[in-house]
Coordinates of C-alpha atoms and ligand atoms in Angstrom, one line a residue:
M56 CA 0.2 -0.1 0.0
K57 CA 1.1 3.3 -1.1
P58 CA 1.9 5.3 2.1
A59 CA -0.6 8.6 2.2
Y60 CA 2.2 10.8 3.9
K61 CA 6.3 10.6 3.1
N62 CA 9.0 12.8 4.3
I63 CA 9.7 15.9 2.7
T64 CA 12.6 15.7 0.0
G65 CA 15.7 16.3 1.1
T66 CA 15.0 15.3 4.4
F67 CA 15.5 11.6 6.0
D68 CA 14.3 9.7 8.9
I69 CA 16.8 8.0 11.0
L70 CA 15.5 4.5 11.9
P71 CA 17.3 1.6 14.5
E72 CA 18.2 0.1 11.5
A73 CA 20.8 1.3 8.6
S74 CA 18.1 2.4 5.2
G75 CA 18.0 3.8 1.8
N76 CA 16.9 6.6 0.3
E77 CA 16.4 8.0 -3.0
N78 CA 19.8 10.0 -1.9
G79 CA 21.8 7.8 -0.7
L80 CA 22.4 5.5 2.7
V81 CA 20.9 6.7 5.9
T82 CA 23.3 4.9 9.0
S83 CA 20.9 3.7 11.8
T84 CA 20.8 5.5 15.0
A85 CA 23.1 3.3 17.0
G86 CA 25.5 4.7 14.2
W87 CA 24.5 8.5 14.4
R88 CA 24.5 7.7 18.2
H89 CA 28.0 6.2 18.2
V90 CA 29.3 9.1 15.9
E91 CA 28.4 11.8 18.2
T92 CA 29.8 9.8 20.9
T93 CA 33.0 10.1 19.4
I94 CA 33.1 13.5 17.9
R95 CA 32.2 14.2 22.2
E96 CA 35.2 12.8 23.6
V97 CA 37.1 14.6 21.0
M98 CA 35.9 17.8 22.1
V99 CA 36.0 17.0 25.7
Q100 CA 40.2 16.1 24.5
F101 CA 40.4 19.4 23.6
N102 CA 39.1 21.2 25.9
A103 CA 35.7 23.0 24.1
R104 CA 32.4 22.6 25.5
E105 CA 29.1 22.2 23.9
I106 CA 27.0 24.8 22.8
R107 CA 23.0 24.3 21.9
T108 CA 21.4 27.8 20.1
P109 CA 17.7 27.4 18.2
I110 CA 16.6 25.8 15.3
I111 CA 14.9 29.2 14.5
E112 CA 16.9 32.6 14.4
P113 CA 15.8 35.9 13.3
T114 CA 16.3 35.9 9.7
E115 CA 18.4 39.4 9.5
L116 CA 20.9 37.7 11.8
I117 CA 21.1 35.1 9.2
A118 CA 21.3 37.8 6.5
R119 CA 24.0 39.7 7.7
G120 CA 25.8 37.2 9.5
V121 CA 26.0 34.9 6.1
G122 CA 26.2 37.4 3.9
M123 CA 23.6 38.9 1.4
L124 CA 25.6 37.9 -1.6
T125 CA 25.3 34.3 -0.6
D126 CA 23.8 31.2 -2.1
I127 CA 22.8 30.6 1.2
V128 CA 20.9 33.5 1.7
S129 CA 19.4 34.5 -1.6
K130 CA 18.2 31.1 -2.7
E131 CA 19.0 28.7 0.2
M132 CA 16.8 29.8 3.6
F133 CA 13.7 28.6 4.6
A134 CA 12.1 31.3 6.0
F135 CA 8.5 32.6 7.1
E136 CA 6.9 35.0 8.7
R137 CA 4.5 35.3 12.2
G138 CA 3.1 38.7 12.7
K139 CA 5.8 40.6 12.7
T140 CA 9.3 38.6 13.6
H141 CA 10.9 36.8 10.4
Y142 CA 12.2 33.4 11.5
V143 CA 14.7 31.3 9.3
L144 CA 15.5 27.5 9.9
R145 CA 19.2 28.2 10.4
P146 CA 21.2 27.2 7.7
E147 CA 24.6 27.2 9.4
V148 CA 26.1 27.5 13.2
T149 CA 28.8 30.2 13.3
A150 CA 26.3 33.3 13.4
P151 CA 24.1 32.1 15.9
V152 CA 27.1 31.1 18.3
M153 CA 28.1 34.6 17.6
R154 CA 24.7 35.9 18.2
A155 CA 24.6 33.9 21.9
Y156 CA 28.6 34.8 22.9
L157 CA 27.8 38.7 22.2
Q158 CA 24.2 38.3 23.8
H159 CA 25.3 36.5 27.3
R160 CA 28.8 38.4 27.1
L161 CA 30.7 35.4 27.0
D162 CA 34.0 37.8 27.0
Q163 CA 33.4 38.0 31.0
R164 CA 34.0 34.3 31.4
G165 CA 37.6 34.3 31.4
G166 CA 39.8 33.6 28.6
V167 CA 39.2 32.2 25.4
Q168 CA 35.6 30.6 24.6
K169 CA 35.9 27.2 22.6
L170 CA 32.6 26.0 22.1
Y171 CA 31.4 23.0 20.2
Y172 CA 28.4 22.5 18.8
V173 CA 26.4 19.1 17.3
G174 CA 22.4 19.8 15.1
P175 CA 20.6 19.9 12.1
C176 CA 20.7 22.8 9.7
F177 CA 18.5 23.9 6.7
R178 CA 19.5 24.8 3.3
A179 CA 16.7 24.9 0.1
E180 CA 19.6 23.1 -2.1
R181 CA 18.8 20.5 -4.6
P182 CA 18.8 17.6 -3.0
Q183 CA 21.5 14.4 -3.8
R184 CA 23.4 12.0 -2.1
G185 CA 25.8 14.4 0.2
R186 CA 23.2 17.4 0.0
Y187 CA 20.2 17.7 1.8
R188 CA 17.6 19.9 2.8
Q189 CA 17.8 18.9 6.6
F190 CA 21.3 18.0 7.2
H191 CA 23.6 18.0 10.5
Q192 CA 26.6 19.4 11.2
F193 CA 29.1 19.4 14.1
G194 CA 31.7 22.0 14.4
V195 CA 33.9 24.4 16.6
E196 CA 33.9 28.0 16.9
V197 CA 37.2 29.3 19.4
I198 CA 36.3 32.9 20.2
G199 CA 38.3 35.6 21.5
A200 CA 42.0 34.5 20.2
S201 CA 43.2 36.3 17.0
D202 CA 46.5 34.2 17.6
A203 CA 47.3 31.9 14.6
Q204 CA 47.5 29.1 17.4
A205 CA 43.9 29.3 17.8
D206 CA 43.9 28.6 14.2
A207 CA 46.0 25.6 14.4
E208 CA 43.9 24.5 17.3
V209 CA 40.8 24.3 15.4
I210 CA 42.3 22.3 12.4
A211 CA 43.7 20.2 14.6
M212 CA 40.6 19.5 16.4
M213 CA 38.6 18.9 12.7
M214 CA 41.8 16.4 12.2
A215 CA 41.3 14.4 15.2
V216 CA 37.3 13.6 14.8
Y217 CA 38.3 11.9 11.6
R218 CA 41.4 10.5 12.9
A219 CA 39.1 9.1 15.6
F220 CA 37.1 7.4 13.1
G221 CA 40.0 5.8 11.7
L222 CA 39.8 8.0 8.2
N223 CA 42.9 8.9 6.5
E224 CA 41.7 9.3 2.8
T225 CA 41.6 13.2 3.2
S226 CA 43.4 16.2 1.9
L227 CA 43.6 19.4 3.6
R228 CA 43.5 22.3 2.1
I229 CA 44.7 25.7 3.0
N230 CA 44.5 29.7 2.3
S231 CA 45.0 33.4 3.7
L232 CA 42.6 35.8 2.8
G233 CA 44.2 38.6 4.3
D234 CA 42.3 41.4 6.2
E235 CA 39.4 43.6 5.3
K236 CA 42.2 46.0 3.4
S237 CA 43.6 43.9 1.4
R238 CA 40.7 42.3 0.2
P239 CA 39.6 44.7 -1.9
R240 CA 42.5 45.3 -3.7
Y241 CA 42.6 41.9 -4.7
K242 CA 39.1 42.1 -6.0
E243 CA 39.9 45.3 -7.8
A244 CA 42.6 43.1 -9.2
L245 CA 41.1 40.0 -9.8
R246 CA 38.1 42.0 -11.8
T247 CA 40.1 43.9 -13.8
Y248 CA 41.5 40.7 -14.8
L249 CA 38.4 38.9 -15.5
V250 CA 36.8 41.7 -17.6
A251 CA 38.7 41.1 -20.6
F252 CA 37.7 37.3 -20.5
K253 CA 34.3 38.5 -20.3
S254 CA 32.6 36.4 -23.0
D255 CA 34.2 33.5 -21.6
L256 CA 32.4 33.8 -18.0
S257 CA 29.4 31.8 -17.1
D258 CA 26.3 33.9 -16.4
T259 CA 26.4 32.5 -12.7
S260 CA 30.1 34.0 -12.6
L261 CA 29.1 37.3 -14.6
E262 CA 26.8 38.1 -11.8
R263 CA 29.6 37.8 -9.5
L264 CA 32.0 39.6 -11.7
S265 CA 30.1 42.9 -10.3
A266 CA 28.7 41.8 -6.5
N267 CA 31.5 39.7 -5.6
P268 CA 34.1 38.4 -7.6
L269 CA 35.8 36.5 -5.2
R270 CA 33.4 33.4 -5.7
I271 CA 34.4 32.9 -9.3
L272 CA 37.4 31.8 -7.7
D273 CA 34.9 29.0 -6.3
T274 CA 33.8 27.8 -10.0
K275 CA 33.9 23.9 -11.1
D276 CA 33.6 25.4 -14.5
E277 CA 36.5 23.8 -16.5
K278 CA 37.1 26.6 -19.0
E279 CA 36.9 28.9 -16.3
R280 CA 39.2 27.2 -14.1
R281 CA 42.0 27.4 -17.0
L282 CA 41.5 30.9 -17.3
L283 CA 42.0 31.3 -13.8
E284 CA 45.1 29.5 -13.9
D285 CA 47.1 33.2 -14.6
A286 CA 44.5 35.3 -12.5
P287 CA 46.2 37.3 -9.6
R288 CA 46.6 35.6 -6.9
L289 CA 45.1 36.6 -3.5
I290 CA 48.1 35.6 -1.4
D291 CA 50.5 38.2 -3.4
F292 CA 48.2 41.1 -1.7
I293 CA 47.5 40.0 1.6
D294 CA 48.9 42.5 4.1
D295 CA 52.5 41.9 6.5
E296 CA 50.3 41.0 9.3
S297 CA 48.4 38.5 7.6
R298 CA 51.1 36.5 6.0
A299 CA 53.1 36.6 9.1
H300 CA 49.7 34.7 10.7
Y301 CA 49.8 32.4 7.4
N302 CA 53.2 31.4 7.7
E303 CA 52.8 31.0 11.5
L304 CA 50.0 28.5 10.9
K305 CA 52.2 26.8 8.3
T306 CA 54.6 26.2 10.8
L307 CA 52.3 25.0 13.7
L308 CA 50.7 22.7 11.5
D309 CA 53.9 21.2 10.6
D310 CA 54.9 21.2 14.5
I311 CA 51.8 18.6 15.0
G312 CA 52.3 16.7 12.1
I313 CA 49.4 17.4 10.0
A314 CA 49.8 17.7 5.9
Y315 CA 48.2 20.7 4.0
Q316 CA 48.2 21.7 0.6
E317 CA 48.1 25.2 0.2
D318 CA 45.2 26.2 -1.9
P319 CA 45.2 30.1 -3.9
F320 CA 41.4 29.2 -4.9
L321 CA 40.7 28.2 -2.1
V322 CA 38.1 31.3 -0.9
R323 CA 34.8 31.2 1.7
G324 CA 33.0 33.4 -0.3
L325 CA 31.6 35.3 3.3
D326 CA 32.9 38.8 3.7
Y327 CA 33.2 38.6 7.4
Y328 CA 36.2 36.2 6.4
T329 CA 39.3 37.3 7.5
R330 CA 43.3 35.3 7.1
T331 CA 42.9 31.8 7.4
A332 CA 40.3 29.8 5.1
F333 CA 40.7 25.5 5.2
E334 CA 38.4 23.0 3.7
L335 CA 38.9 18.8 4.2
E336 CA 38.0 16.5 1.3
N337 CA 37.6 13.1 1.1
T338 CA 39.6 11.9 -1.4
N339 CA 37.6 8.9 -1.6
L340 CA 34.5 10.6 -2.9
G341 CA 33.4 12.3 -5.8
A342 CA 30.4 14.6 -5.8
Q343 CA 29.7 16.4 -2.4
S344 CA 33.5 15.4 -1.3
I345 CA 34.1 18.4 1.0
L346 CA 33.8 16.9 4.5
A347 CA 33.9 20.2 6.2
G348 CA 35.4 23.8 5.7
G349 CA 36.2 26.8 8.2
G350 CA 38.1 29.4 9.1
R351 CA 38.8 32.9 11.0
Y352 CA 36.0 35.2 10.9
D353 CA 36.9 37.9 13.0
L354 CA 34.5 40.6 11.1
L355 CA 31.7 38.9 11.9
A356 CA 31.2 40.5 15.5
R357 CA 31.3 43.3 14.0
E358 CA 28.8 43.0 11.5
L359 CA 26.2 41.3 13.9
G360 CA 26.6 44.8 15.8
S361 CA 29.0 44.4 18.5
K362 CA 31.3 47.6 19.2
T363 CA 34.4 46.0 19.4
A364 CA 36.0 43.5 17.0
V365 CA 35.9 40.1 18.2
P366 CA 38.6 37.7 17.2
A367 CA 37.3 34.6 16.1
V368 CA 38.4 31.5 14.3
G369 CA 36.4 27.9 13.8
F370 CA 34.8 24.9 11.0
A371 CA 31.6 23.1 10.3
A372 CA 31.4 19.8 9.1
G373 CA 28.3 17.6 8.4
F374 CA 27.5 14.2 9.9
E375 CA 25.7 12.8 6.1
R376 CA 29.0 13.6 4.5
L377 CA 31.2 12.0 7.1
F378 CA 29.0 9.1 6.9
L379 CA 29.5 8.7 2.8
A380 CA 32.9 8.7 3.6
L381 CA 33.1 5.8 6.4
A382 CA 31.0 3.9 4.0
A383 CA 33.7 4.3 1.3
A384 CA 36.7 3.3 3.3
E385 CA 34.3 0.7 4.6
I386 CA 34.6 2.2 8.0
G387 CA 31.7 -0.1 9.6
L388 CA 29.2 1.5 12.5
P389 CA 28.2 -0.3 15.6
D390 CA 24.8 -1.8 16.1
D391 CA 22.2 -0.9 18.7
P392 CA 22.8 -3.7 22.0
A393 CA 21.3 -7.0 22.0
P394 CA 19.4 -8.1 24.8
D395 CA 20.7 -10.0 27.8
V396 CA 17.5 -12.1 27.9
F397 CA 14.8 -12.9 25.7
I398 CA 11.7 -14.8 27.6
A399 CA 10.2 -16.9 25.4
A400 CA 6.1 -17.4 27.2
L401 CA 3.9 -20.1 26.6
G402 CA 0.1 -19.7 28.0
D403 CA -1.7 -16.6 29.1
E404 CA 0.1 -17.4 32.7
A405 CA 3.6 -17.7 31.8
H406 CA 3.0 -14.7 29.4
R407 CA 1.7 -12.6 32.6
W408 CA 4.8 -13.9 34.6
S409 CA 7.7 -12.9 32.1
F410 CA 5.4 -9.6 31.9
G411 CA 6.3 -9.0 36.1
H412 CA 9.4 -10.9 36.0
S413 CA 11.1 -8.8 33.1
Q414 CA 11.1 -5.6 35.6
R415 CA 12.6 -7.5 38.3
L416 CA 15.5 -8.6 35.1
R417 CA 15.6 -5.0 34.4
S418 CA 14.9 -3.4 38.3
A419 CA 18.6 -5.7 38.5
G420 CA 20.2 -3.7 35.7
L421 CA 19.8 -6.4 32.7
S422 CA 18.4 -5.4 29.3
V423 CA 15.2 -8.0 28.6
A424 CA 12.6 -8.4 25.5
F425 CA 10.1 -10.6 25.4
D426 CA 7.2 -11.1 22.6
L427 CA 4.4 -8.5 23.1
K428 CA 2.5 -10.5 20.6
G429 CA 1.2 -13.8 22.0
R430 CA 3.0 -15.6 19.1
S431 CA 3.9 -19.6 19.0
M432 CA 7.3 -21.1 21.1
K433 CA 8.4 -21.1 17.7
A434 CA 8.4 -17.5 16.6
Q435 CA 9.5 -16.3 19.8
M436 CA 12.6 -18.5 19.6
R437 CA 13.1 -16.5 16.5
E438 CA 12.6 -13.6 17.2
A439 CA 15.3 -14.5 20.4
N440 CA 17.8 -15.1 17.8
R441 CA 16.9 -12.3 15.7
Q442 CA 17.4 -10.0 18.3
R443 CA 20.7 -11.5 18.7
A444 CA 19.5 -12.7 22.6
R445 CA 22.6 -13.7 24.7
Y446 CA 20.2 -15.8 26.7
T447 CA 16.5 -17.1 26.5
V448 CA 14.3 -17.8 29.6
I449 CA 11.8 -20.9 28.4
V450 CA 8.6 -20.7 30.5
G451 CA 5.2 -22.2 30.2
K452 CA 2.4 -23.4 32.7
D453 CA 4.8 -26.5 33.7
E454 CA 7.5 -24.9 34.5
L455 CA 5.7 -22.5 37.1
D456 CA 4.3 -24.8 38.6
G457 CA 7.5 -26.2 39.2
G458 CA 9.3 -23.0 40.2
V459 CA 11.9 -23.2 37.7
V460 CA 12.6 -22.0 34.1
Q461 CA 14.5 -23.3 31.1
V462 CA 17.2 -21.0 30.1
K463 CA 19.2 -21.3 27.2
N464 CA 22.4 -20.1 26.4
M465 CA 21.8 -18.6 22.9
G466 CA 26.0 -18.5 21.9
S467 CA 26.6 -22.3 22.9
G468 CA 23.4 -24.0 22.5
E469 CA 23.4 -25.2 26.5
Q470 CA 20.5 -25.3 28.2
C471 CA 19.7 -25.8 32.1
T472 CA 16.8 -25.6 34.8
V473 CA 16.5 -22.8 37.3
G474 CA 14.9 -21.9 40.1
V475 CA 12.4 -18.8 39.3
D476 CA 13.6 -16.8 42.3
D477 CA 17.3 -17.9 41.4
L478 CA 16.7 -16.0 38.1
T479 CA 18.1 -13.0 39.1
A480 CA 21.1 -13.7 40.6
Y481 CA 21.7 -16.4 38.4
F482 CA 22.1 -13.7 35.2
Y483 CA 23.6 -11.5 37.6
K484 CA 26.7 -13.9 37.5
C485 CA 26.6 -15.0 34.1
I486 CA 26.5 -11.6 32.3
R487 CA 27.8 -9.1 34.6
S488 CA 30.9 -11.6 35.9
Ligands
LIG535 P1 29.5 25.1 4.7 O1 28.5 25.6 6.0 O2 29.0 25.3 3.7 O3 31.1 25.4 4.8 O4 29.1 23.5 5.0 C1 30.3 23.1 5.5 C2 29.7 21.7 6.0 O5 28.4 20.8 5.7 C3 30.2 21.3 4.3 O6 31.7 20.7 4.4 C4 29.2 19.8 4.3 O7 30.0 18.3 5.2 C5 27.8 20.2 5.2 N1 27.0 20.7 4.7 C6 26.8 21.6 3.9 N2 25.4 21.8 3.1 C7 24.8 20.6 3.5 C8 23.9 19.5 2.8 N3 23.5 20.8 2.2 N4 23.9 18.4 2.9 C9 24.7 18.1 3.3 N5 25.8 18.5 3.9 C10 26.6 19.5 3.9

């Protein structure tokens, strides 16, 4: 039967078991939990603390914080109004985290704030494998430090996450975007260079040529990429301080053995980015291979109304791309744990007993399953097997009359008789010892 309702295209349900949809594999809830737990463990190692911000934010915050000229704001926002308030489903988390930092005066909590987040984001993109309308990000924002060490630390955190999963097929690219004074000079130089090739540019790039020529550097168009090979390079325009910052970052990455490639075309498109920009790519994946990206965004706080500049650097990464990368590298994820005990009961009295007794076993710390449908013993044994239960308790009227049950070790197939009142102690010994 065709269901009356389906989830919205570009979103997906996460089920107890791995599943698939038209846009690829969906990892099981157990897999998600494992990945989230691992990420949190890495964050703890780096002494980052978790921040959770609302899913809905004021539209203006995102428009200013992400930038009016970006695709995210101009084309991909899920925005709506109620009364006079304009809301948006957050497309990313950096602007919300900076909002929270400024709103709660986290600068007064001493030192640098190292905040990590995990949660859903929303962008009205064309759904495809690795690109969804509701997707999930984790990331870190280090706020309050201008030193290149903060940039290196953010990159180290990002790399540590992927390393924790044994994912080594990655390539890190870095660049420096200079500061707010050097960038306009570069933009002009790039524009002047590209104007001469106007007839070779796509409509999108022509639009960007006047609005923000830096974004043309992102182009995937082969012809445009060839054109860019001889274009002026951002790195030749950056100010001395930015250059020193960049050199220091490279030295720090070398010191801790993080390999990188310098990519003069790497820009993150947003005006509030300064100095460091980086991206992590999975060398095993074709399309949607960018696992994570980030950079320094010293100008964002002012954009959001702060009177003082607040230096900050961070990365954002996608869960779905991480899952794709893990699958491509054939790195498995754990399943839900199997129940310790499955109670297979025959007859009304035994069913009632199993319902009551399962609670006692659970109070003793065991995980217990039983049949809620009153099926045949054979069907219940099949279910115990399917659920990979470690032990099955077999109970019927005769057993209860005799004050005993049968216990089957599902691994070895051994079966023994255990007194009803001894059951908790028996399992405690078997399972917890
Ligand atoms: P961005 O905020 O665009 O730099 O994205 C950071 C990371 O989030 C990307 O590298 C992806 O891993 C992930 N990501 C961004 N947009 C999507 C999307 N529509 N679907 C799935 N993952 C996404």
